[in-house]
Coordinates of C-alpha atoms and ligand atoms in Angstrom, one line a residue:
X2 CA 0.0 0.0 0.0
X3 CA 2.7 2.4 0.9
X4 CA 4.7 1.6 -2.2
X5 CA 2.1 3.0 -4.5
X6 CA 1.8 6.1 -2.4
X7 CA 5.6 6.3 -2.5
X8 CA 5.6 6.4 -6.3
X9 CA 2.9 9.0 -6.3
X10 CA 4.6 11.2 -3.9
X11 CA 7.9 11.0 -5.5
X12 CA 6.4 12.3 -8.7
X13 CA 4.3 15.0 -7.1
X14 CA 6.6 15.9 -4.2
X15 CA 8.3 19.2 -4.3
X16 CA 11.4 17.5 -2.9
X17 CA 12.8 16.6 -6.2
X18 CA 16.2 18.2 -6.4
X19 CA 18.6 16.6 -4.0
X20 CA 18.4 12.9 -3.2
X21 CA 20.0 12.4 0.2
X22 CA 22.9 10.2 -0.7
X23 CA 26.4 11.5 -0.4
X24 CA 26.7 13.2 -3.8
X25 CA 23.5 15.2 -3.4
X26 CA 24.3 15.9 0.2
X27 CA 27.7 17.3 -0.7
X28 CA 26.3 19.5 -3.4
X29 CA 23.9 21.0 -0.9
X30 CA 26.4 21.2 1.9
X31 CA 29.3 22.7 -0.2
X32 CA 27.6 26.1 0.1
X33 CA 27.7 25.6 3.9
X34 CA 31.4 25.1 4.4
X35 CA 31.4 26.5 7.9
X36 CA 28.8 24.0 9.0
X37 CA 30.8 21.0 8.2
X38 CA 33.5 21.4 10.8
X39 CA 30.8 21.4 13.5
X40 CA 30.4 17.7 13.0
X41 CA 34.0 16.7 13.4
X42 CA 33.9 16.9 17.1
X43 CA 31.4 14.2 17.6
X44 CA 33.3 12.1 15.2
X45 CA 36.2 12.2 17.6
X46 CA 38.9 14.0 15.7
X47 CA 39.5 16.5 18.5
X48 CA 43.2 16.8 19.4
X49 CA 44.0 15.0 22.6
X50 CA 41.3 12.4 22.3
X51 CA 42.6 9.1 23.6
X52 CA 42.1 6.3 21.2
X53 CA 43.3 2.8 21.5
X54 CA 43.2 1.9 17.8
X55 CA 41.7 3.4 14.7
X56 CA 39.8 6.6 15.0
X57 CA 36.6 7.1 16.8
X58 CA 35.3 8.6 13.6
X59 CA 35.5 5.2 11.9
X60 CA 32.7 4.0 14.1
X61 CA 30.6 7.0 14.2
X62 CA 31.4 8.7 10.9
X63 CA 29.3 8.5 7.8
X64 CA 30.3 5.9 5.2
X65 CA 27.7 6.0 2.5
X66 CA 25.5 8.7 4.0
X67 CA 24.0 9.0 7.4
X68 CA 23.3 5.9 9.5
X69 CA 19.6 5.0 10.0
X70 CA 18.4 5.4 13.6
X71 CA 18.2 1.7 14.0
X72 CA 21.7 1.1 12.8
X73 CA 23.0 3.8 15.1
X74 CA 21.1 2.3 18.1
X75 CA 22.3 -1.2 17.3
X76 CA 25.9 -0.2 16.9
X77 CA 26.0 1.8 20.0
X78 CA 24.3 -0.9 22.1
X79 CA 26.7 -3.4 20.9
X80 CA 29.7 -1.2 21.8
X81 CA 28.1 -0.7 25.2
X82 CA 27.6 -4.4 25.9
X83 CA 31.4 -5.0 25.4
X84 CA 32.4 -2.1 27.6
X85 CA 33.1 -1.6 31.3
X86 CA 33.3 1.4 33.5
X87 CA 36.3 1.6 35.9
X88 CA 37.0 4.1 38.6
X89 CA 40.7 5.0 38.6
X90 CA 43.1 7.1 40.5
X91 CA 44.1 10.1 38.4
X92 CA 47.8 9.4 38.7
X93 CA 47.6 5.9 37.3
X94 CA 49.9 5.1 34.4
X95 CA 47.7 4.8 31.3
X96 CA 50.2 2.4 29.7
X97 CA 50.2 0.1 32.7
X98 CA 46.4 0.3 32.9
X99 CA 46.0 -0.8 29.3
X100 CA 48.6 -3.5 29.6
X101 CA 46.8 -4.9 32.7
X102 CA 43.4 -4.9 31.0
X103 CA 44.5 -6.3 27.7
X104 CA 45.4 -9.6 29.4
X105 CA 41.6 -10.2 29.0
X106 CA 41.4 -9.4 25.3
X107 CA 42.0 -6.6 22.8
X108 CA 40.8 -3.2 23.8
X109 CA 39.0 -1.5 20.9
X110 CA 38.5 1.9 22.5
X111 CA 39.1 3.6 25.7
X112 CA 38.9 7.1 27.2
X113 CA 39.0 8.8 30.6
X114 CA 36.7 11.5 32.1
X115 CA 36.1 13.1 35.5
X116 CA 32.9 12.8 37.6
X117 CA 33.3 12.5 41.3
X118 CA 36.8 11.1 40.5
X119 CA 38.4 9.8 37.3
X120 CA 36.7 7.0 35.4
X121 CA 37.7 5.0 32.3
X122 CA 35.3 3.6 29.7
X123 CA 36.9 0.6 28.1
X124 CA 35.5 -1.3 25.1
X125 CA 36.8 -4.8 24.5
X126 CA 36.8 -6.6 21.2
X127 CA 34.2 -9.1 22.4
X128 CA 31.9 -9.9 25.3
X129 CA 34.0 -12.9 26.4
X130 CA 36.8 -10.5 27.2
X131 CA 34.5 -8.7 29.6
X132 CA 33.5 -12.0 31.2
X133 CA 37.1 -12.9 31.7
X134 CA 37.8 -9.4 33.3
X135 CA 34.8 -9.8 35.7
X136 CA 36.0 -13.2 36.7
X137 CA 39.3 -11.8 37.8
X138 CA 37.8 -9.0 39.9
X139 CA 37.7 -9.4 43.7
X140 CA 34.9 -8.6 46.1
X141 CA 35.9 -5.5 48.2
X142 CA 36.8 -6.3 51.8
X143 CA 35.2 -3.8 54.2
X144 CA 35.2 -4.1 57.9
X145 CA 32.6 -1.6 59.2
X146 CA 30.0 -1.7 56.4
X147 CA 27.8 -4.4 54.8
X148 CA 27.6 -4.7 51.0
X149 CA 25.0 -5.8 48.6
X150 CA 26.8 -8.6 46.7
X151 CA 25.6 -7.4 43.2
X152 CA 28.3 -7.8 40.6
X153 CA 28.2 -5.3 37.7
X154 CA 30.4 -3.9 35.0
X155 CA 31.2 -0.9 37.2
X156 CA 34.5 -1.6 38.8
X157 CA 37.3 0.1 40.8
X158 CA 41.0 -0.1 39.9
X159 CA 43.2 -0.7 42.9
X160 CA 46.9 0.3 42.6
X161 CA 49.1 -1.6 45.0
X162 CA 52.4 -0.3 43.7
X163 CA 54.1 3.0 44.5
X164 CA 55.2 5.7 42.0
X165 CA 53.2 8.5 40.4
X166 CA 52.4 9.0 36.8
X167 CA 51.1 12.1 35.0
X168 CA 47.4 12.8 35.4
X169 CA 45.2 10.8 33.1
X170 CA 44.0 12.8 30.0
X171 CA 40.3 13.4 30.6
X172 CA 37.6 14.1 28.0
X173 CA 35.3 17.0 28.9
X174 CA 31.8 16.0 29.7
X175 CA 30.3 19.5 30.4
X176 CA 29.8 22.5 28.2
X177 CA 31.8 25.7 28.5
X178 CA 30.3 28.4 30.7
X179 CA 28.1 31.0 28.9
X180 CA 30.6 33.9 29.4
X181 CA 33.3 31.8 27.8
X182 CA 31.0 30.9 25.0
X183 CA 30.1 34.6 24.4
X184 CA 33.9 35.4 24.2
X185 CA 34.5 32.5 21.9
X186 CA 31.7 33.6 19.6
X187 CA 32.8 37.2 19.6
X188 CA 36.2 36.1 18.1
X189 CA 34.5 34.4 15.1
X190 CA 34.3 36.3 11.8
X191 CA 30.7 35.7 10.7
X192 CA 27.4 34.8 12.2
X193 CA 27.5 31.4 10.3
X194 CA 30.9 30.7 12.0
X195 CA 29.4 31.7 15.4
X196 CA 26.5 29.3 14.9
X197 CA 28.9 26.4 14.0
X198 CA 31.1 27.3 16.9
X199 CA 28.2 27.2 19.3
X200 CA 27.1 23.8 18.0
X201 CA 30.6 22.5 18.3
X202 CA 30.9 23.6 21.9
X203 CA 27.5 22.3 23.0
X204 CA 26.8 19.1 21.1
X205 CA 27.4 15.7 22.7
X206 CA 30.8 14.3 22.1
X207 CA 31.5 10.8 20.8
X208 CA 32.7 9.9 24.3
X209 CA 29.6 11.3 26.0
X210 CA 27.3 9.4 23.6
X211 CA 29.2 6.1 24.4
X212 CA 28.9 6.8 28.1
X213 CA 25.1 7.3 27.8
X214 CA 24.7 3.9 26.1
X215 CA 27.0 2.3 28.6
X216 CA 24.8 3.6 31.5
X217 CA 21.7 2.1 29.8
X218 CA 23.5 -1.2 29.4
X219 CA 24.5 -1.2 33.1
X220 CA 20.9 -0.5 34.0
X221 CA 19.8 -3.3 31.7
X222 CA 21.9 -5.7 33.7
X223 CA 19.9 -4.8 36.8
X224 CA 16.5 -5.1 35.0
X225 CA 17.6 -8.4 33.5
X226 CA 17.4 -10.0 37.0
X227 CA 13.6 -10.0 36.3
X228 CA 13.5 -9.8 32.5
X229 CA 16.6 -11.4 31.1
X230 CA 15.6 -10.5 27.5
X231 CA 14.9 -6.8 28.1
X232 CA 16.8 -3.9 26.6
X233 CA 17.2 -0.4 27.9
X234 CA 17.5 2.2 25.2
X235 CA 18.2 5.9 25.4
X236 CA 15.8 8.3 23.8
X237 CA 15.2 12.1 23.7
X238 CA 18.1 14.4 23.3
X239 CA 20.7 11.7 24.2
X240 CA 20.2 10.2 20.7
X241 CA 18.1 12.6 18.6
X242 CA 21.1 14.6 17.6
X243 CA 20.1 17.7 19.5
X244 CA 21.6 16.8 22.9
X245 CA 23.8 19.3 24.7
X246 CA 26.5 18.1 27.0
X247 CA 25.0 17.7 30.4
X248 CA 21.4 17.0 29.2
X249 CA 19.5 14.4 31.1
X250 CA 19.5 10.7 30.1
X251 CA 16.0 9.5 29.1
X252 CA 15.8 5.7 29.1
X253 CA 13.2 3.3 27.9
X254 CA 12.8 -0.2 29.3
X255 CA 11.9 -2.2 26.2
X256 CA 10.1 -5.5 27.0
X257 CA 8.8 -6.0 23.5
X258 CA 11.7 -8.3 22.8
X259 CA 9.9 -10.7 25.3
X260 CA 6.3 -10.2 24.5
X261 CA 6.9 -9.6 20.8
X262 CA 8.4 -13.1 20.4
X263 CA 5.0 -14.8 19.8
X264 CA 5.3 -18.2 18.2
X265 CA 2.4 -19.3 16.1
X266 CA 0.1 -21.7 17.8
X267 CA -0.1 -24.9 15.8
X268 CA -3.6 -25.7 14.4
X269 CA -3.4 -29.3 15.7
X270 CA -1.4 -31.3 18.2
X271 CA 0.1 -30.1 21.5
X272 CA 1.8 -26.8 22.4
X273 CA 2.8 -24.9 25.4
X274 CA 2.3 -21.3 26.5
X275 CA 3.5 -19.3 29.5
X276 CA 1.2 -18.7 32.4
X277 CA 1.4 -15.0 33.0
X278 CA -0.1 -12.8 35.6
X279 CA -3.0 -10.7 34.2
X280 CA -4.0 -7.2 35.2
X281 CA -6.7 -5.0 33.9
X282 CA -4.6 -2.2 32.5
X283 CA -1.4 -1.6 30.5
X284 CA -0.6 1.4 32.7
X285 CA -0.9 -0.8 35.8
X286 CA 1.6 -3.3 34.3
X287 CA 4.0 -0.4 33.5
X288 CA 3.7 1.0 37.0
X289 CA 4.3 -2.4 38.7
X290 CA 7.4 -3.1 36.5
X291 CA 8.9 0.3 37.1
X292 CA 8.1 0.1 40.8
X293 CA 10.1 -3.2 41.1
X294 CA 13.0 -2.1 38.9
X295 CA 13.1 1.2 40.8
X296 CA 13.5 -0.7 44.1
X297 CA 16.3 -2.8 42.5
X298 CA 18.1 0.3 41.2
X299 CA 17.7 2.0 44.7
X300 CA 18.9 -1.0 46.7
X301 CA 21.3 -2.8 44.4
X302 CA 22.4 -0.4 41.7
X303 CA 26.0 0.7 42.3
X304 CA 26.4 4.4 41.8
X305 CA 22.6 5.1 41.6
X306 CA 21.5 7.6 44.1
X307 CA 18.4 9.7 44.9
X308 CA 16.0 7.2 43.4
X309 CA 12.4 8.6 43.1
X310 CA 9.5 6.6 41.8
X311 CA 7.1 8.9 39.9
X312 CA 4.5 6.4 39.0
X313 CA 1.4 8.5 38.8
X314 CA 2.7 10.8 36.1
X315 CA 1.1 10.7 32.7
X316 CA 4.2 8.8 31.7
X317 CA 5.3 6.8 34.8
X318 CA 9.0 7.0 35.5
X319 CA 11.9 6.3 37.9
X320 CA 14.2 9.2 38.3
X321 CA 17.7 9.0 39.8
X322 CA 21.3 10.3 39.5
X323 CA 24.0 8.0 38.2
X324 CA 27.0 9.3 40.1
X325 CA 29.8 7.7 38.1
X326 CA 28.6 9.2 34.8
X327 CA 27.1 12.4 36.4
X328 CA 23.9 11.8 34.4
X329 CA 20.4 12.7 35.7
X330 CA 18.4 9.6 34.6
X331 CA 14.7 9.1 33.8
X332 CA 13.7 5.5 33.3
X333 CA 10.4 4.9 31.6
X334 CA 8.7 1.8 30.1
X335 CA 6.0 1.5 27.5
X336 CA 6.9 4.8 26.0
X337 CA 7.1 3.9 22.3
X338 CA 5.7 7.1 20.9
X339 CA 8.5 9.1 22.6
X340 CA 10.9 6.7 21.0
X341 CA 9.3 7.4 17.6
X342 CA 9.5 11.2 18.1
X343 CA 13.2 10.7 18.9
X344 CA 13.7 8.8 15.7
X345 CA 11.8 11.5 13.7
X346 CA 14.0 14.3 15.2
X347 CA 17.1 12.3 14.5
X348 CA 16.0 11.9 10.9
X349 CA 15.3 15.7 10.5
X350 CA 18.7 16.5 12.1
X351 CA 20.5 14.2 9.7
X352 CA 18.8 15.5 6.5
X353 CA 20.6 18.8 6.5
X354 CA 23.4 20.1 8.8
X355 CA 21.6 23.5 9.1
X356 CA 18.8 21.8 11.1
X357 CA 21.0 20.8 14.0
X358 CA 22.9 24.0 14.0
X359 CA 19.8 26.1 14.1
X360 CA 18.2 23.9 16.8
X361 CA 21.3 24.1 19.0
X362 CA 21.5 27.9 18.6
X363 CA 17.8 28.4 19.4
X364 CA 17.9 26.0 22.4
X365 CA 21.0 27.8 23.8
X366 CA 19.4 31.2 23.2
X367 CA 16.2 30.1 24.9
X368 CA 18.0 28.6 27.9
X369 CA 20.1 31.7 28.4
X370 CA 17.0 33.8 28.6
X371 CA 15.1 31.4 30.8
X372 CA 12.6 30.6 28.2
X373 CA 13.3 26.9 28.8
X374 CA 14.3 25.3 32.1
X375 CA 15.3 21.9 33.4
X376 CA 12.5 22.2 35.9
X377 CA 9.0 21.3 34.6
X378 CA 6.6 24.3 34.6
X379 CA 4.7 26.7 32.4
X380 CA 7.6 27.3 30.1
X381 CA 8.3 26.0 26.6
X382 CA 10.1 22.6 26.6
X383 CA 13.1 21.9 24.5
X384 CA 11.0 19.4 22.6
X385 CA 8.4 22.0 21.7
X386 CA 11.1 24.5 20.7
X387 CA 12.7 21.9 18.4
X388 CA 9.4 21.3 16.8
X389 CA 9.0 25.1 16.3
X390 CA 12.4 25.2 14.5
X391 CA 11.4 22.2 12.3
X392 CA 8.2 23.9 11.4
X393 CA 10.0 27.1 10.5
X394 CA 12.4 25.1 8.2
X395 CA 9.4 23.4 6.5
X396 CA 8.0 26.9 5.8
X397 CA 11.1 28.2 3.9
X398 CA 10.9 28.8 0.2
X399 CA 11.9 26.3 -1.0
X400 CA 11.5 24.2 2.2
X401 CA 14.7 22.8 3.8
X402 CA 13.0 19.8 5.3
X403 CA 9.9 17.8 4.2
X404 CA 6.7 17.6 6.1
X405 CA 5.9 14.5 8.2
X406 CA 3.1 13.7 5.8
X407 CA 5.6 13.6 3.0
X408 CA 7.9 11.3 5.0
X409 CA 4.9 9.1 5.7
X410 CA 4.1 8.8 2.0
X411 CA 7.6 7.8 1.3
X412 CA 7.5 4.9 3.8
X413 CA 7.8 1.3 2.8
X414 CA 5.9 -1.7 4.3
X415 CA 8.8 -2.3 6.8
X416 CA 8.3 1.3 8.2
X417 CA 4.7 0.8 9.1
X418 CA 4.2 1.6 12.8
X419 CA 0.9 2.0 14.7
X420 CA 1.3 2.6 18.4
X421 CA -1.8 2.7 20.5
X422 CA -3.9 3.5 17.5
X423 CA -1.6 6.4 16.4
X424 CA -0.1 6.3 12.9
X425 CA 3.7 6.7 13.6
X426 CA 4.7 5.6 10.1
X427 CA 7.5 7.5 8.2
X428 CA 10.3 6.6 5.9
X429 CA 13.5 5.3 7.6
X430 CA 15.6 4.9 4.4
X431 CA 17.3 8.3 3.9
X432 CA 18.0 7.6 0.2
X433 CA 14.3 7.8 -0.5
X434 CA 14.1 11.4 0.7
X435 CA 14.5 14.1 -1.9
X436 CA 15.6 17.5 -0.8
X437 CA 15.2 20.8 -2.5
X438 CA 18.0 23.2 -3.3
X439 CA 17.7 25.7 -0.6
X440 CA 20.9 27.7 -0.1
X441 CA 19.9 30.0 2.8
X442 CA 22.8 30.8 5.1
X443 CA 22.6 30.1 8.8
X444 CA 22.6 33.8 9.5
X445 CA 19.6 34.3 7.2
X446 CA 17.8 31.4 8.9
X447 CA 18.5 32.7 12.4
X448 CA 17.3 36.2 11.6
X449 CA 14.2 34.9 9.8
X450 CA 13.4 32.4 12.6
X451 CA 13.1 35.3 15.1
X452 CA 11.1 37.4 12.6
X453 CA 8.8 34.4 11.9
X454 CA 7.9 33.8 15.5
X455 CA 7.9 37.5 16.4
X456 CA 4.9 37.9 14.1
X457 CA 3.3 34.4 14.2
X458 CA -0.4 34.5 14.8
X459 CA -0.2 32.3 18.0
X460 CA -3.7 33.4 19.1
X461 CA -5.4 31.8 16.1
X462 CA -3.0 29.2 14.7
X463 CA -1.5 25.9 15.6
X464 CA 2.0 24.7 14.6
X465 CA 1.8 21.5 12.6
X466 CA 4.9 19.7 11.3
X467 CA 2.7 16.9 9.9
X468 CA 1.2 19.3 7.3
X469 CA 4.1 21.9 7.3
X470 CA 1.4 24.5 7.5
X471 CA -0.2 26.4 10.4
X472 CA -3.7 25.1 11.1
X473 CA -6.6 26.7 13.0
X474 CA -6.3 26.1 16.7
X475 CA -8.5 23.2 17.8
X476 CA -8.6 24.3 21.4
X477 CA -7.9 27.3 23.6
X478 CA -4.3 27.4 24.7
X479 CA -1.8 30.2 24.4
X480 CA 0.6 28.0 22.4
X481 CA -0.6 25.1 20.3
X482 CA 1.9 22.7 18.8
X483 CA 0.3 19.6 17.5
X484 CA 1.9 16.4 18.8
X485 CA 3.3 14.8 15.6
X486 CA 2.0 11.3 16.4
X487 CA -0.7 11.7 19.0
X488 CA -2.3 14.3 16.8
X489 CA -5.2 15.2 19.2
X490 CA -2.6 16.4 21.8
X491 CA -0.8 19.7 22.2
X492 CA 2.8 19.3 23.2
X493 CA 2.9 22.8 24.6
X494 CA -0.2 22.5 26.7
X495 CA 1.7 23.5 29.8
X496 CA 2.8 26.9 28.4
X497 CA 1.0 30.0 29.8
X498 CA 0.5 33.3 28.0
X499 CA 3.2 35.2 30.0
X500 CA 5.8 32.6 28.9
X501 CA 4.6 32.9 25.3
X502 CA 4.8 36.7 25.5
X503 CA 8.3 36.5 26.8
X504 CA 9.3 34.3 23.9
X505 CA 7.7 36.6 21.3
X506 CA 9.3 39.7 22.9
X507 CA 12.7 38.1 22.9
X508 CA 12.2 37.0 19.2
X509 CA 11.4 40.7 18.4
X510 CA 14.5 41.9 20.2
X511 CA 16.8 39.3 18.7
X512 CA 15.5 39.9 15.1
X513 CA 16.1 43.6 15.6
X514 CA 19.6 43.1 17.1
X515 CA 20.6 40.9 14.2
X516 CA 19.6 43.6 11.7
X517 CA 21.6 46.5 13.3
X518 CA 24.7 47.3 11.4
X519 CA 26.5 48.0 14.7
X520 CA 25.9 44.6 16.2
X521 CA 25.7 42.4 13.2
X522 CA 29.4 42.6 12.2
X523 CA 32.6 42.2 14.2
X524 CA 34.4 45.4 14.9
X525 CA 38.0 44.4 14.4
X526 CA 40.6 47.2 14.6
X527 CA 43.4 46.9 12.2
X528 CA 42.4 43.4 11.1
X529 CA 42.5 42.2 14.8
X530 CA 39.7 40.0 15.9
X531 CA 37.3 41.6 18.3
X532 CA 36.2 40.2 21.6
X533 CA 33.4 42.7 22.0
X534 CA 30.1 40.8 21.8
X535 CA 28.6 41.0 18.3
X536 CA 26.2 39.0 16.2
X537 CA 25.0 35.8 17.9
X538 CA 27.0 36.7 21.0
X539 CA 24.8 39.8 21.7
X540 CA 21.7 37.6 21.6
X541 CA 23.1 35.7 24.5
X542 CA 23.6 38.8 26.7
X543 CA 20.8 39.6 29.1
X544 CA 17.7 41.0 27.4
X545 CA 17.0 44.7 27.8
X546 CA 13.4 44.6 26.8
X547 CA 11.0 45.4 29.7
X548 CA 9.1 42.3 30.9
X549 CA 11.4 39.7 29.3
X550 CA 14.1 39.6 31.8
X551 CA 14.9 36.1 33.1
X552 CA 13.0 34.6 35.9
X553 CA 16.1 34.7 38.1
X554 CA 17.7 38.1 39.1
X555 CA 20.7 38.4 36.9
X556 CA 24.0 39.9 37.7
X557 CA 24.9 43.1 36.0
X558 CA 25.9 42.2 32.5
X559 CA 28.9 43.3 30.4
X560 CA 27.1 44.5 27.3
X561 CA 29.0 47.3 25.7
X562 CA 27.7 50.9 25.9
X563 CA 26.9 50.7 22.2
X564 CA 24.6 47.7 22.6
X565 CA 23.0 49.3 25.7
X566 CA 22.1 52.4 23.8
X567 CA 20.8 50.4 20.9
X568 CA 18.6 48.5 23.3
X569 CA 17.4 51.6 25.0
X570 CA 16.3 52.9 21.6
X571 CA 14.4 49.7 21.0
X572 CA 12.8 50.1 24.4
X573 CA 11.6 53.6 23.7
X574 CA 10.4 52.5 20.3
X575 CA 8.4 49.7 21.9
X576 CA 7.0 52.0 24.5
X577 CA 6.0 54.5 21.8
X578 CA 4.2 51.7 19.9
X579 CA 2.4 50.5 23.1
X580 CA 1.1 54.1 23.7
X581 CA -0.1 54.4 20.1
X582 CA -1.8 50.9 20.4
X583 CA -3.7 51.8 23.6
Ligands
GTP10 P1 16.3 17.9 27.0 O1 16.2 16.7 28.0 O2 15.7 19.1 27.5 O3 17.7 18.1 26.5 O4 15.5 17.5 25.7 P2 14.7 16.2 25.3 O5 14.3 16.2 23.9 O6 15.4 15.0 25.8 O7 13.3 16.4 26.1 P3 12.7 15.6 27.4 O8 13.8 15.0 28.2 O9 11.7 16.5 28.0 O10 11.9 14.5 26.7 C1 12.4 13.3 26.1 C2 11.7 12.9 24.8 O11 10.4 12.6 25.1 C3 11.7 14.0 23.8 O12 12.8 14.1 22.9 C4 10.4 13.6 23.0 O13 10.8 12.6 22.1 C5 9.6 13.1 24.1 N1 8.7 14.1 24.6 C6 8.9 15.0 25.5 N2 7.8 15.8 25.7 C7 6.9 15.4 24.9 C8 5.6 15.7 24.6 O14 5.0 16.7 25.2 N3 4.9 15.0 23.7 C9 5.6 14.0 23.0 N4 4.9 13.3 22.1 N5 6.8 13.6 23.2 C10 7.5 14.3 24.1
MG11 MG1 15.8 14.7 27.9

């Protein structure tokens, strides 16, 4: 059924210029030179990255175009299954450490990082190597405490010999502070370079991604005590391509590998089936499973602290901190629609490098101004904000990304997915997606994004990435963004009108700032690079527009006098407008 609609759409679709294989992709991307370098960091080519063999890029880089979401997940999960996490002393000799571990097998990759001490992530060539390593590990001897004898792949290295080595080279797992970022951006020569630089500074590194999958794999070992065939998969910003260093780790306990394995009952003769406990609701099953796993994590999970079971939420979850990785974790079950949204966002991010760059920039801008927050409340969520960016990119002329309906029409039979009655089908094969030749620069896109939402008719219209067109609002809510898969839901239902007003006012201010000749270009003297905030950097300075200051009281900022006076003039212009409106 989908094949016939695929043929039809391919003919009729406006996306007929660039097929997303490497050749087409390069043609499109060549006009975006600055963007390309943004993606090198996550491929692990940063100087100083500790690599055991090959380059990290070999595993994560693109060979014949981007990896599908499933390939990415499968590769990362396999790496994680062959990995261990070891707490080390900082002054351990790296060479000795590797020699010691390689007695159990070849080490494919390793790196160190700091989080309440120094840790090493070590990936072996095969799982037997990990088994051998675990068999050689001792049970700690403690005299005044009792221990839960749960063995896991989280270990501690004991160094019984004397002698000091240089500190182990640690990979950063956190973002640069905002002031440092502003300075860094101010040294760039164009807004496009600033956007690329921001993305490079904020995006998840190769190492951080590996660590996220490893934490899921360690958690899976705990859940496997009850459900040996389960998997735990990351979703949300850890894997959708829009994750910032330090973002939370959303995890999904997948039990479908168990219940999905349904053998056909023979029509005649004998057969067996499992006796299983029955309850009257799926939600109740999810709550019971999470309750038990939550208890296990709390009582037996090494490094898991502050476990909270939030089982009455719309989406029940277990929240805890995983100390060795420093991740704030949310474990959910039966959350397949969120997994599908993650896959969709991943696909959009891979279609064109400008998507990720713009999303990173807008997310960073929003966070700096307190439009988004890590605490749940009446503000816009990162997920909603990302959907807003996608919608804006669909509305470009020509569009930069296709609509969800277009992606659904391109889907093949293997892509069919219906979850709880919701059509979650869309194409997963990148090569079927045709992109149009849009050559907008990132600077243009950023300016136009702010203008677009500064004047968007929020009071009447809903944002809809399925159609790629605004639709009449089906219900009263200050901000209406249709949930891409559960289409009767509004993903920004929580947002109140004052938060929306702040967003709009900040969009107006930022659009205006980007158009001012005094702030839109660097002011280098004698060819020297400026460190005075300009371009994107000025957008990250505290806002001067009345009523849109952050929720928290901010320290006095270091905007230049020039910017202050520009902002003052904007303020008086706004005041004048208000007076003439009233
Ligand atoms: P940060 O954690 O803020 O970096 O971003 P995130 O994308 O991970 O957001 P969050 O942790 O809040 O949610 C995790 C994932 O759940 C999102 O990426 C979405 O896939 C999904 N999700 C979150 N909120 C909604 C919502 O309101 N509706 C739907 N359908 N999915 C949501
Ligand atoms: Mg998240």
